[in-house]
Each structure stands twice: as structure tokens, then as C-alpha cells.
Amino acid sequence: FSPQTVTENFAGVIHGLNASHLTDLAIQRSKRMILDTLGVGLLGTSTSVFHKVIQYSKIYSSDVSSTVWGRSDFRLPPLYAAFVNGVAVHSMDFDDTWHPATHPSGAVLPVLIAASEVLPQKQKLSGLDLLLAFNVGIEVQGRLMRFSKEASNIPKRFHPPAVVGTMGSAAAAAKLLALDQFKCKEALAIAASYAGAPMANAATQTKPLHIGNAARHGLEAACLASLGLQGNKQILDMESGLGAFYTDYTPQILPTLQSYSWLLDQQDVAIKRFPAHLGTHWVADAVSSLRKHLVQGEDSVPISRIKQIVVKVPDVRYVNSPFPEPSHSFQFAACTALLDGSISVQSFSDQSISRPVLKELLSKTKLEHPSDNKPSFENLYCEVNITLQDGNVFSERCDTFYGHWRKPLSTEDLKKKFHSNASSVLSLEAAEGIVETVDNLEKVEDCSVLSAFLRGAQLTKILSKIRLP
């Protein structure tokens, strides 16, 4: 097979990659991503948008079904299990973020877990099979994002997970279903016709559907390709193909299989400490540092002494919300971090949002957009200045927040985040079963054990399925 087009090349690489190509670093980083994604997905099952898509998906029935995360009372057909679990992952904007900007895991992992449950017994997948398919899905997204320089900035037109996430989902599903290279090519072509969602729906309840749809449509594309459905054979090469989403689309050939280098080896992902737009994490860390100048020990913030708060961030319109949609508001992040010293899931409760002291601080806050502060998750910074009534000014700047790929969460903090999220839905025993399984995923013989834990099965009932050497 001698690739003549970028599309053929991608199909060949998707088909040709195998477990021996995985590196220890890619495995370790992807296992962190998997654990984090499961945790935020479980927490997301409590959101109203998740309940809405559950009601919608229940109208479909099927002879085969897959687990809905955190639910033991019902199951859904694989396509809709992937859909609702994908929605759960992004329902609070708590999932991982890569650069160029996209949320990579939520479009891929729900597909693999849903599909792994319905394969015939003789095709049961190991944990290593799941890791390989997951990494293929992540890799395809990262490579496609690098076909456009404008993708390096926070997007303005299309939400990236709805574009590259759909393609990555299709690639992961094609790998999981063991499609040949020609059907891998068709899966990419079909997926491209499902891709795309406008950024206008950022900071709305519709945004999580972008991830859910990417998961569902990628799986559907791979299934249709397996049945022989055909699409354009040069979908990744053409300006009217995937290039339709980018004004500066420049497709490139992938490395050869003999010397393949994973993007995940070269760059980690950002894992969030609280559920909000990634840009707000720079704000939170800058303000938390600045707060130490104003507050001693357990004292509260001297709000009456504060004259003005200036937050210097890039010009990102949908995260500029003076009286805010909390998860997409630089101002909310600044004022909440100043009041409380940190931001958590509880910061977004109605009780916290409606505090009069928060509203008072918000009225004193304004944004500035320095010309050198570009809207790129790789290069942006946040500087916060607080002017007091007596004229004193305090200032702090954050160039890299804790959780960014340059400053990754510790394993201990990642597991704390997972347990905090998962405990809202699962027993401690089931949550610990997920941690143990992901920790040893490359050694697990049957990866469907994850689904049992995700629906709340007890550890003692399924330990026999985790056969480790």
C-alpha cells in the first residue's frame, strides 16, 4: 500500500498502528486522561442537560445495549450510550483540553466503552486494545488540528470537538472494529459529513451535545463503513472536504509506522481543577496568588476597601460575561477565587452564585485586553490588578496554571479529583474499582469490566474478570 493522498495515508496509519507502537509515556498519559474523563463523566450525569438527552435517547430500542454511566436501572443502544455519556463528559466543561484547542477524550472514550460491551464474545477486547484505539482517536484529532494555524488560537467559528472529535471518534471506532485500511478511509469520509458545530452555542446547554454527537456520529460512521458505505476518497486532502472548516487548511502526511511518534509523547493535556472554560484557570491562579496580599489566615476579603479589580486577559467574547454564565466568565472566576481562595464544583451552585458579596465584587471588576495577550491556550497569560480605596495597588500574573500541560496535575491530585467526581454517583468500592482497573489497564484481559464498575457493580462481583498476570 503506497499512499497517494493524505486521506489514504491516514487510513493506512489508522489500520497499521498496533500495540507495539505505544510508548510507556503515551500509555501513562492516556491512562490519566481516561481516569479523569470517567470522573467528570460520572459527575456530569447529575446535570439537567444529561437528563434531557437521556429522555430523548430512551425512545430508541435495540436488541443490544450498552451501559449508561452511573445508571444500573437501564441501558441504551451503543450509539445512544456513546451519545449520552459523551454529553455527560462535557456537560460541565470539566473535561481535558489539548493544544491546538480541543477537548480530545470525551469524543473517543464513550465510544470505545459502549462498543466494547456489544462485540461478540470471541472478539472481546483487552485493556491494551482499548488503549490502542483510544490513542488512535486522540492522535487523529491532534494531527488534524495541526493542519491549520488558526486552530492554535481559541476558535471563533467552529467548536473543535465537533470537527476533529468526530473524526477521532470514527478513527478509534474503526480501530476497535478492526476495519481494513480501505474501510478506515470510508469511515473518515463518512464522519466528515457529520462534523461541525458553531461556536455560537458555547456557554449554552447545547454545547455538551457537540461532544455527544461527535462520539455517536464517529461510531455510526465506522459502522456504516464496515457495511460498505462509501464517501469521498480524498476527504482530508480537499478544501471542500475537511478543509471546509478552516481558512488556512494545509494537510500533511503522517510519520511512517517504522518510526511513528505520538503527539501525546510530545505534549501532555490540560486537566482542569474546576468545571469552567480553560481560560478561567489562569485567572483563578493569578487571583489566588494576589489574595495573599489582602487576606491573612482565616480573615475574609475586605470588600469595602477594594475600589477596582482589573483582569487582563485575551479578547475572548464568549468568556466575557460581567453578570455571568459562571462557567464561561473571566469575571466570575476572578471574584470567586478572590472571595474563597479557590474555585471548586461547589462554586457553581445557585447558593454560591447568588451571594450579594459576589455581585458587589463583580460590579467592581473590568476586563482589559493587552495587545500582546493572544487567545491561545499555549501562550495566553492573566494579570490581575486590585486597587484599594487608599490608592494601594496589588498585582499578580499567571503564565501557566496548575493543571496545564506544562504544569500537570500530580497523580495524587488527579485521583482526588476523580474520587470527588465519581463519589457523587458511585459507591467508594465501584470508584476504587475504576481506579484499579485504569491503573492496570494494559494488563486487563477484558476491558468491559470498566462498564460494570461504571454502572455501579460491586468490586467483589467482578474481580474475577480482571485477570492480571
mmCIF file with all atom_site columns, C-alpha atoms in Angstrom, residues 10-132:
data_model
loop_
_atom_site.group_PDB
_atom_site.id
_atom_site.type_symbol
_atom_site.label_atom_id
_atom_site.label_alt_id
_atom_site.label_comp_id
_atom_site.label_asym_id
_atom_site.label_entity_id
_atom_site.label_seq_id
_atom_site.pdbx_PDB_ins_code
_atom_site.Cartn_x
_atom_site.Cartn_y
_atom_site.Cartn_z
_atom_site.occupancy
_atom_site.B_iso_or_equiv
_atom_site.pdbx_formal_charge
_atom_site.auth_seq_id
_atom_site.auth_comp_id
_atom_site.auth_asym_id
_atom_site.auth_atom_id
_atom_site.pdbx_PDB_model_num
ATOM 1   C CA . PHE A 1 10  ? -4.293  8.462   7.401  1.00 0.00 ? 10  PHE A CA 1
ATOM 2   C CA . ALA A 1 11  ? -6.306  5.361   6.659  1.00 0.00 ? 11  ALA A CA 1
ATOM 3   C CA . GLY A 1 12  ? -3.121  3.349   6.303  1.00 0.00 ? 12  GLY A CA 1
ATOM 4   C CA . VAL A 1 13  ? -1.726  4.613   9.601  1.00 0.00 ? 13  VAL A CA 1
ATOM 5   C CA . ILE A 1 14  ? -5.006  4.003   11.454 1.00 0.00 ? 14  ILE A CA 1
ATOM 6   C CA . HIS A 1 15  ? -5.056  0.472   10.117 1.00 0.00 ? 15  HIS A CA 1
ATOM 7   C CA . GLY A 1 16  ? -1.360  -0.171  10.616 1.00 0.00 ? 16  GLY A CA 1
ATOM 8   C CA . LEU A 1 17  ? -0.741  1.102   14.136 1.00 0.00 ? 17  LEU A CA 1
ATOM 9   C CA . ASN A 1 18  ? -0.594  -1.663  16.736 1.00 0.00 ? 18  ASN A CA 1
ATOM 10  C CA . ALA A 1 19  ? 0.118   -2.039  20.429 1.00 0.00 ? 19  ALA A CA 1
ATOM 11  C CA . SER A 1 20  ? 3.858   -2.318  19.863 1.00 0.00 ? 20  SER A CA 1
ATOM 12  C CA . HIS A 1 21  ? 3.827   1.314   18.702 1.00 0.00 ? 21  HIS A CA 1
ATOM 13  C CA . LEU A 1 22  ? 2.553   2.522   22.089 1.00 0.00 ? 22  LEU A CA 1
ATOM 14  C CA . THR A 1 23  ? 5.184   4.079   24.333 1.00 0.00 ? 23  THR A CA 1
ATOM 15  C CA . ASP A 1 24  ? 5.240   3.993   28.116 1.00 0.00 ? 24  ASP A CA 1
ATOM 16  C CA . LEU A 1 25  ? 4.721   7.772   28.193 1.00 0.00 ? 25  LEU A CA 1
ATOM 17  C CA . ALA A 1 26  ? 1.717   7.644   25.863 1.00 0.00 ? 26  ALA A CA 1
ATOM 18  C CA . ILE A 1 27  ? 0.213   4.842   27.945 1.00 0.00 ? 27  ILE A CA 1
ATOM 19  C CA . GLN A 1 28  ? 0.723   6.688   31.234 1.00 0.00 ? 28  GLN A CA 1
ATOM 20  C CA . ARG A 1 29  ? -0.629  9.989   29.931 1.00 0.00 ? 29  ARG A CA 1
ATOM 21  C CA . SER A 1 30  ? -3.605  8.367   28.247 1.00 0.00 ? 30  SER A CA 1
ATOM 22  C CA . LYS A 1 31  ? -4.451  6.430   31.417 1.00 0.00 ? 31  LYS A CA 1
ATOM 23  C CA . ARG A 1 32  ? -4.543  9.741   33.311 1.00 0.00 ? 32  ARG A CA 1
ATOM 24  C CA . MET A 1 33  ? -6.843  11.139  30.644 1.00 0.00 ? 33  MET A CA 1
ATOM 25  C CA . ILE A 1 34  ? -9.093  8.063   30.833 1.00 0.00 ? 34  ILE A CA 1
ATOM 26  C CA . LEU A 1 35  ? -9.422  8.250   34.617 1.00 0.00 ? 35  LEU A CA 1
ATOM 27  C CA . ASP A 1 36  ? -10.144 11.978  34.538 1.00 0.00 ? 36  ASP A CA 1
ATOM 28  C CA . THR A 1 37  ? -12.718 11.595  31.752 1.00 0.00 ? 37  THR A CA 1
ATOM 29  C CA . LEU A 1 38  ? -14.567 8.837   33.613 1.00 0.00 ? 38  LEU A CA 1
ATOM 30  C CA . GLY A 1 39  ? -14.717 11.013  36.726 1.00 0.00 ? 39  GLY A CA 1
ATOM 31  C CA . VAL A 1 40  ? -16.053 14.139  35.042 1.00 0.00 ? 40  VAL A CA 1
ATOM 32  C CA . GLY A 1 41  ? -18.483 11.998  33.024 1.00 0.00 ? 41  GLY A CA 1
ATOM 33  C CA . LEU A 1 42  ? -19.856 10.411  36.184 1.00 0.00 ? 42  LEU A CA 1
ATOM 34  C CA . LEU A 1 43  ? -20.241 13.825  37.814 1.00 0.00 ? 43  LEU A CA 1
ATOM 35  C CA . GLY A 1 44  ? -21.926 15.092  34.641 1.00 0.00 ? 44  GLY A CA 1
ATOM 36  C CA . THR A 1 45  ? -24.705 12.529  34.948 1.00 0.00 ? 45  THR A CA 1
ATOM 37  C CA . SER A 1 46  ? -26.251 14.815  37.568 1.00 0.00 ? 46  SER A CA 1
ATOM 38  C CA . THR A 1 47  ? -26.722 17.751  35.168 1.00 0.00 ? 47  THR A CA 1
ATOM 39  C CA . SER A 1 48  ? -30.016 18.806  33.624 1.00 0.00 ? 48  SER A CA 1
ATOM 40  C CA . VAL A 1 49  ? -28.708 18.545  30.054 1.00 0.00 ? 49  VAL A CA 1
ATOM 41  C CA . PHE A 1 50  ? -27.750 14.909  30.714 1.00 0.00 ? 50  PHE A CA 1
ATOM 42  C CA . HIS A 1 51  ? -31.294 14.162  31.916 1.00 0.00 ? 51  HIS A CA 1
ATOM 43  C CA . LYS A 1 52  ? -32.731 15.805  28.808 1.00 0.00 ? 52  LYS A CA 1
ATOM 44  C CA . VAL A 1 53  ? -30.664 13.686  26.419 1.00 0.00 ? 53  VAL A CA 1
ATOM 45  C CA . ILE A 1 54  ? -31.496 10.558  28.439 1.00 0.00 ? 54  ILE A CA 1
ATOM 46  C CA . GLN A 1 55  ? -35.209 11.228  27.886 1.00 0.00 ? 55  GLN A CA 1
ATOM 47  C CA . TYR A 1 56  ? -34.565 11.738  24.181 1.00 0.00 ? 56  TYR A CA 1
ATOM 48  C CA . SER A 1 57  ? -32.476 8.599   23.785 1.00 0.00 ? 57  SER A CA 1
ATOM 49  C CA . LYS A 1 58  ? -34.953 6.339   25.595 1.00 0.00 ? 58  LYS A CA 1
ATOM 50  C CA . ILE A 1 59  ? -37.295 6.477   22.598 1.00 0.00 ? 59  ILE A CA 1
ATOM 51  C CA . TYR A 1 60  ? -34.893 4.192   20.738 1.00 0.00 ? 60  TYR A CA 1
ATOM 52  C CA . SER A 1 61  ? -34.793 0.468   21.411 1.00 0.00 ? 61  SER A CA 1
ATOM 53  C CA . SER A 1 62  ? -32.389 -2.250  20.335 1.00 0.00 ? 62  SER A CA 1
ATOM 54  C CA . ASP A 1 63  ? -31.584 -5.913  20.886 1.00 0.00 ? 63  ASP A CA 1
ATOM 55  C CA . VAL A 1 64  ? -28.078 -4.917  22.004 1.00 0.00 ? 64  VAL A CA 1
ATOM 56  C CA . SER A 1 65  ? -27.348 -2.342  24.669 1.00 0.00 ? 65  SER A CA 1
ATOM 57  C CA . SER A 1 66  ? -24.516 -0.624  26.499 1.00 0.00 ? 66  SER A CA 1
ATOM 58  C CA . THR A 1 67  ? -24.034 0.941   29.919 1.00 0.00 ? 67  THR A CA 1
ATOM 59  C CA . VAL A 1 68  ? -25.147 4.450   30.760 1.00 0.00 ? 68  VAL A CA 1
ATOM 60  C CA . TRP A 1 69  ? -22.511 5.658   33.200 1.00 0.00 ? 69  TRP A CA 1
ATOM 61  C CA . GLY A 1 70  ? -23.728 5.807   36.784 1.00 0.00 ? 70  GLY A CA 1
ATOM 62  C CA . ARG A 1 71  ? -27.018 4.040   35.967 1.00 0.00 ? 71  ARG A CA 1
ATOM 63  C CA . SER A 1 72  ? -27.867 0.467   36.859 1.00 0.00 ? 72  SER A CA 1
ATOM 64  C CA . ASP A 1 73  ? -31.594 0.743   36.095 1.00 0.00 ? 73  ASP A CA 1
ATOM 65  C CA . PHE A 1 74  ? -31.456 0.947   32.291 1.00 0.00 ? 74  PHE A CA 1
ATOM 66  C CA . ARG A 1 75  ? -29.196 0.646   29.244 1.00 0.00 ? 75  ARG A CA 1
ATOM 67  C CA . LEU A 1 76  ? -29.211 2.152   25.743 1.00 0.00 ? 76  LEU A CA 1
ATOM 68  C CA . PRO A 1 77  ? -28.223 1.050   22.232 1.00 0.00 ? 77  PRO A CA 1
ATOM 69  C CA . PRO A 1 78  ? -24.460 1.602   21.763 1.00 0.00 ? 78  PRO A CA 1
ATOM 70  C CA . LEU A 1 79  ? -24.868 4.719   19.595 1.00 0.00 ? 79  LEU A CA 1
ATOM 71  C CA . TYR A 1 80  ? -27.015 6.414   22.200 1.00 0.00 ? 80  TYR A CA 1
ATOM 72  C CA . ALA A 1 81  ? -24.941 5.206   25.133 1.00 0.00 ? 81  ALA A CA 1
ATOM 73  C CA . ALA A 1 82  ? -21.950 6.842   23.431 1.00 0.00 ? 82  ALA A CA 1
ATOM 74  C CA . PHE A 1 83  ? -24.075 9.959   22.863 1.00 0.00 ? 83  PHE A CA 1
ATOM 75  C CA . VAL A 1 84  ? -25.379 10.437  26.419 1.00 0.00 ? 84  VAL A CA 1
ATOM 76  C CA . ASN A 1 85  ? -22.070 9.502   28.060 1.00 0.00 ? 85  ASN A CA 1
ATOM 77  C CA . GLY A 1 86  ? -20.273 11.934  25.735 1.00 0.00 ? 86  GLY A CA 1
ATOM 78  C CA . VAL A 1 87  ? -22.738 14.653  26.752 1.00 0.00 ? 87  VAL A CA 1
ATOM 79  C CA . ALA A 1 88  ? -22.082 13.835  30.412 1.00 0.00 ? 88  ALA A CA 1
ATOM 80  C CA . VAL A 1 89  ? -18.318 14.257  29.944 1.00 0.00 ? 89  VAL A CA 1
ATOM 81  C CA . HIS A 1 90  ? -18.700 17.810  28.588 1.00 0.00 ? 90  HIS A CA 1
ATOM 82  C CA . SER A 1 91  ? -21.870 18.840  30.424 1.00 0.00 ? 91  SER A CA 1
ATOM 83  C CA . MET A 1 92  ? -19.933 20.912  32.984 1.00 0.00 ? 92  MET A CA 1
ATOM 84  C CA . ASP A 1 93  ? -16.950 21.878  30.792 1.00 0.00 ? 93  ASP A CA 1
ATOM 85  C CA . PHE A 1 94  ? -14.791 19.846  33.201 1.00 0.00 ? 94  PHE A CA 1
ATOM 86  C CA . ASP A 1 95  ? -13.070 17.589  30.646 1.00 0.00 ? 95  ASP A CA 1
ATOM 87  C CA . ASP A 1 96  ? -9.497  17.688  29.371 1.00 0.00 ? 96  ASP A CA 1
ATOM 88  C CA . THR A 1 97  ? -8.162  20.214  26.839 1.00 0.00 ? 97  THR A CA 1
ATOM 89  C CA . TRP A 1 98  ? -5.312  19.885  24.359 1.00 0.00 ? 98  TRP A CA 1
ATOM 90  C CA . HIS A 1 99  ? -3.424  22.284  22.091 1.00 0.00 ? 99  HIS A CA 1
ATOM 91  C CA . PRO A 1 100 ? -4.263  23.238  19.409 1.00 0.00 ? 100 PRO A CA 1
ATOM 92  C CA . ALA A 1 101 ? -7.529  23.798  21.234 1.00 0.00 ? 101 ALA A CA 1
ATOM 93  C CA . THR A 1 102 ? -9.903  20.851  21.540 1.00 0.00 ? 102 THR A CA 1
ATOM 94  C CA . HIS A 1 103 ? -11.396 18.542  24.168 1.00 0.00 ? 103 HIS A CA 1
ATOM 95  C CA . PRO A 1 104 ? -9.967  15.209  22.978 1.00 0.00 ? 104 PRO A CA 1
ATOM 96  C CA . SER A 1 105 ? -11.107 12.429  25.317 1.00 0.00 ? 105 SER A CA 1
ATOM 97  C CA . GLY A 1 106 ? -14.878 12.901  25.545 1.00 0.00 ? 106 GLY A CA 1
ATOM 98  C CA . ALA A 1 107 ? -15.451 12.194  21.853 1.00 0.00 ? 107 ALA A CA 1
ATOM 99  C CA . VAL A 1 108 ? -13.488 8.925   21.973 1.00 0.00 ? 108 VAL A CA 1
ATOM 100 C CA . LEU A 1 109 ? -13.710 7.111   25.315 1.00 0.00 ? 109 LEU A CA 1
ATOM 101 C CA . PRO A 1 110 ? -17.538 6.776   25.491 1.00 0.00 ? 110 PRO A CA 1
ATOM 102 C CA . VAL A 1 111 ? -17.463 5.158   22.037 1.00 0.00 ? 111 VAL A CA 1
ATOM 103 C CA . LEU A 1 112 ? -14.901 2.555   22.997 1.00 0.00 ? 112 LEU A CA 1
ATOM 104 C CA . ILE A 1 113 ? -16.605 1.624   26.262 1.00 0.00 ? 113 ILE A CA 1
ATOM 105 C CA . ALA A 1 114 ? -20.044 1.371   24.640 1.00 0.00 ? 114 ALA A CA 1
ATOM 106 C CA . ALA A 1 115 ? -18.778 -0.663  21.676 1.00 0.00 ? 115 ALA A CA 1
ATOM 107 C CA . SER A 1 116 ? -16.668 -2.986  23.825 1.00 0.00 ? 116 SER A CA 1
ATOM 108 C CA . GLU A 1 117 ? -19.812 -4.275  25.550 1.00 0.00 ? 117 GLU A CA 1
ATOM 109 C CA . VAL A 1 118 ? -21.597 -5.430  22.417 1.00 0.00 ? 118 VAL A CA 1
ATOM 110 C CA . LEU A 1 119 ? -18.873 -7.207  20.480 1.00 0.00 ? 119 LEU A CA 1
ATOM 111 C CA . PRO A 1 120 ? -19.237 -10.990 20.163 1.00 0.00 ? 120 PRO A CA 1
ATOM 112 C CA . GLN A 1 121 ? -17.565 -12.975 22.948 1.00 0.00 ? 121 GLN A CA 1
ATOM 113 C CA . LYS A 1 122 ? -14.781 -14.150 20.647 1.00 0.00 ? 122 LYS A CA 1
ATOM 114 C CA . GLN A 1 123 ? -13.916 -10.509 19.866 1.00 0.00 ? 123 GLN A CA 1
ATOM 115 C CA . LYS A 1 124 ? -13.752 -9.335  23.474 1.00 0.00 ? 124 LYS A CA 1
ATOM 116 C CA . LEU A 1 125 ? -11.274 -6.503  23.852 1.00 0.00 ? 125 LEU A CA 1
ATOM 117 C CA . SER A 1 126 ? -8.390  -6.291  26.268 1.00 0.00 ? 126 SER A CA 1
ATOM 118 C CA . GLY A 1 127 ? -7.354  -3.172  28.096 1.00 0.00 ? 127 GLY A CA 1
ATOM 119 C CA . LEU A 1 128 ? -4.431  -2.860  25.695 1.00 0.00 ? 128 LEU A CA 1
ATOM 120 C CA . ASP A 1 129 ? -6.871  -2.958  22.754 1.00 0.00 ? 129 ASP A CA 1
ATOM 121 C CA . LEU A 1 130 ? -8.804  -0.109  24.357 1.00 0.00 ? 130 LEU A CA 1
ATOM 122 C CA . LEU A 1 131 ? -5.623  1.892   24.992 1.00 0.00 ? 131 LEU A CA 1
ATOM 123 C CA . LEU A 1 132 ? -4.545  1.494   21.369 1.00 0.00 ? 132 LEU A CA 1
#
